[in-house]
Coordinates of C-alpha atoms in Angstrom, one line a residue:
M345 CA 9.1 -15.1 13.8
P346 CA 10.8 -16.8 17.2
A347 CA 8.3 -19.2 19.1
L348 CA 7.1 -16.0 21.6
P349 CA 6.3 -16.8 25.7
A350 CA 2.5 -16.2 27.2
A351 CA 2.6 -13.0 28.9
G352 CA 4.3 -11.1 30.5
G353 CA 8.2 -13.6 29.6
K354 CA 10.2 -12.4 28.0
F355 CA 12.4 -13.5 25.1
T356 CA 15.5 -12.4 22.9
D357 CA 14.8 -10.7 19.9
P358 CA 17.2 -12.7 17.1
T359 CA 17.8 -9.9 15.7
F360 CA 18.4 -7.1 17.5
N361 CA 19.7 -9.7 20.8
T362 CA 17.2 -7.7 23.1
E363 CA 15.4 -8.4 25.6
L364 CA 11.5 -7.9 25.2
I365 CA 8.5 -8.7 26.1
R366 CA 6.1 -9.9 26.0
V367 CA 2.6 -7.7 27.3
T368 CA -0.8 -9.8 26.2
D369 CA -1.9 -13.0 24.4
Q370 CA -4.7 -14.4 23.2
N371 CA -5.7 -14.9 27.1
T372 CA -5.4 -11.4 28.4
D373 CA -6.4 -10.1 25.2
P374 CA -8.6 -12.4 22.3
G375 CA -9.7 -8.9 20.8
G376 CA -6.5 -7.8 20.4
T377 CA -4.2 -5.2 21.0
S378 CA -2.5 -2.0 20.8
V379 CA 0.1 1.1 21.4
S380 CA -0.5 3.9 19.3
Y381 CA 1.7 6.4 17.6
S382 CA 5.3 7.0 19.1
Y383 CA 4.2 10.2 20.0
W384 CA 1.5 9.3 22.9
P385 CA 4.4 7.6 24.9
T386 CA 3.3 4.3 26.7
F387 CA 5.4 4.9 29.8
N388 CA 4.8 6.9 32.3
C389 CA 6.9 9.5 32.9
D390 CA 9.1 7.4 36.0
S391 CA 8.6 4.4 33.6
T392 CA 6.6 2.7 36.5
R393 CA 2.9 2.8 34.5
L394 CA 2.0 2.2 30.9
I395 CA -1.6 2.0 29.2
I396 CA -2.2 -0.2 26.3
H397 CA -5.7 -0.6 24.2
T398 CA -7.4 -3.5 24.0
A399 CA -11.9 -4.4 22.0
N400 CA -12.6 -2.9 25.6
G401 CA -10.8 0.2 26.0
P402 CA -7.8 1.0 28.2
A403 CA -5.9 -0.8 30.3
F404 CA -3.0 0.2 33.0
L405 CA -0.3 -2.5 33.5
E406 CA 2.2 -2.0 36.4
F407 CA 6.2 -1.9 35.8
D408 CA 9.1 -2.8 36.8
P409 CA 12.0 -1.3 35.7
V410 CA 15.0 -2.0 37.5
K411 CA 13.5 -6.3 37.5
R412 CA 11.9 -5.6 34.3
V413 CA 8.3 -7.3 35.5
L414 CA 5.3 -7.2 34.7
G415 CA 2.4 -6.5 37.2
K416 CA -1.2 -6.1 38.4
R417 CA -3.2 -4.8 35.6
T418 CA -6.3 -2.4 35.9
K419 CA -9.0 -1.0 33.4
P420 CA -11.1 3.0 34.1
S421 CA -13.8 1.6 36.5
N422 CA -16.6 4.9 35.4
D423 CA -14.8 5.8 32.2
P424 CA -17.0 8.5 31.7
G425 CA -17.1 7.8 27.5
L426 CA -13.1 8.9 26.2
A427 CA -11.2 8.5 22.7
W428 CA -7.9 7.0 24.7
H429 CA -6.1 5.7 21.2
N430 CA -6.4 9.5 20.9
G431 CA -3.9 10.7 22.4
T432 CA -3.2 9.7 26.0
Y433 CA -0.4 12.5 27.2
W434 CA 1.4 10.8 30.3
D435 CA 1.9 13.2 33.1
R436 CA 5.9 13.9 32.9
T437 CA 6.5 14.7 37.0
L438 CA 2.5 12.7 38.6
P439 CA 3.7 8.8 37.4
N440 CA -0.3 8.1 38.0
V441 CA -1.4 10.9 35.6
C442 CA -2.8 10.2 32.7
Y443 CA -4.8 13.3 30.2
T444 CA -6.9 12.1 27.6
L445 CA -10.0 13.8 25.3
S446 CA -13.5 13.1 25.5
V447 CA -15.7 11.8 22.4
G448 CA -17.0 16.2 22.5
L449 CA -15.2 19.1 24.2
E450 CA -13.0 18.3 27.8
L451 CA -10.3 17.1 28.3
Y452 CA -9.9 14.9 31.3
S453 CA -6.8 14.1 33.3
Y454 CA -7.3 10.0 34.7
D455 CA -4.9 9.4 38.1
V456 CA -5.0 5.5 37.5
A457 CA -3.8 5.4 41.8
L458 CA -7.1 6.6 42.8
D459 CA -9.7 5.1 39.6
K460 CA -10.0 9.1 39.6
F461 CA -11.1 11.1 36.2
S462 CA -11.3 14.9 36.5
I463 CA -12.2 17.3 34.0
A464 CA -9.0 19.4 32.8
A465 CA -11.0 22.2 30.3
D466 CA -13.8 21.8 28.8
L467 CA -14.0 23.8 25.6
S468 CA -17.2 23.5 25.1
A469 CA -18.6 27.6 26.1
V470 CA -15.8 28.3 23.2
L471 CA -16.7 25.2 20.7
Q472 CA -19.8 24.3 18.8
P473 CA -21.4 21.9 19.6
L474 CA -21.1 19.9 16.6
N475 CA -17.3 20.3 17.3
Y476 CA -15.2 18.2 18.7
L477 CA -11.4 17.8 19.6
N478 CA -8.9 15.4 18.4
Q479 CA -5.3 14.3 17.8
L480 CA -4.5 15.5 21.7
F481 CA -1.0 17.1 22.2
M482 CA 0.6 18.1 25.2
S483 CA 2.8 21.0 26.0
A484 CA 6.1 19.1 28.6
D485 CA 4.1 22.3 31.0
R486 CA 0.6 20.9 31.1
K487 CA -0.7 23.6 30.9
V488 CA -1.5 24.3 26.6
F489 CA -2.9 21.4 24.6
S490 CA -3.5 21.5 21.1
A491 CA -5.5 19.6 19.3
T492 CA -7.4 19.4 16.7
L493 CA -11.0 20.1 15.3
K494 CA -13.1 18.4 13.6
V495 CA -17.6 18.1 13.3
R496 CA -19.5 15.6 13.3
A497 CA -23.4 15.4 12.1
A498 CA -26.1 14.7 14.5
D499 CA -26.3 11.1 13.9
W500 CA -23.0 10.5 14.1
S501 CA -23.3 9.2 9.9
T502 CA -19.7 11.2 8.9
N503 CA -17.6 13.0 10.1
S504 CA -14.7 15.8 9.0
V505 CA -11.5 18.3 9.8
I506 CA -12.1 21.7 9.8
G507 CA -9.3 22.7 11.5
Y508 CA -7.3 23.1 15.3
V509 CA -7.4 24.8 18.6
A510 CA -4.6 25.0 21.1
Y511 CA -5.8 25.9 25.0
D512 CA -4.2 27.6 27.8
V513 CA -5.4 24.8 30.8
A514 CA -3.5 27.2 33.1
N515 CA -4.8 29.8 32.3
Q516 CA -8.5 28.7 30.6
K517 CA -7.9 30.5 28.0
L518 CA -8.6 30.0 24.3
L519 CA -5.4 30.9 22.5
A520 CA -5.9 29.3 18.8
K521 CA -9.1 28.1 16.8
N522 CA -8.7 27.8 13.1
V523 CA -12.1 26.1 11.4
S524 CA -11.0 26.8 7.7
Q525 CA -8.6 24.2 7.4
N526 CA -9.4 21.2 7.1
D527 CA -5.9 19.0 5.4
T528 CA -5.1 20.0 9.1
N529 CA -3.7 16.2 10.5
E530 CA -2.1 15.4 13.5

């Protein structure tokens, strides 16, 4: 393993001879960081922002894709309780906007530049209160999203997959719901 620079520093991967940028280190994030699975994009649509997951929630970093340097780092100031790590999607055309699920039945949009949250869809009227959405997926045009549907105990002591849901955000309409398929995963 090569010696790693401090956060923001660059080094060359010895195996692939590729320049890498270290995004975090023990000083910026002592609790550790991660990114989501590769099908949930880390970079926004024009590669000028990225999301990382820290022990204290998400962090957004500005990035200059031409100079390949990290910029300002921000965190949401009034997070309404979102499940950032289980499926945050960047908007395909708006570089400052991403979508993620609540710990309940709502889909939120978040404008990183404005630090502003909005509810894009609320499924509480069509799903039972102990259900919650997990593992968000969105269509390329952002009109439809799907998620694994889980049910939890009232005290959150247990939860289990019960199926999936697909929802048309543009028309605020439930497209599909299956609550009898407990082997659904992503």
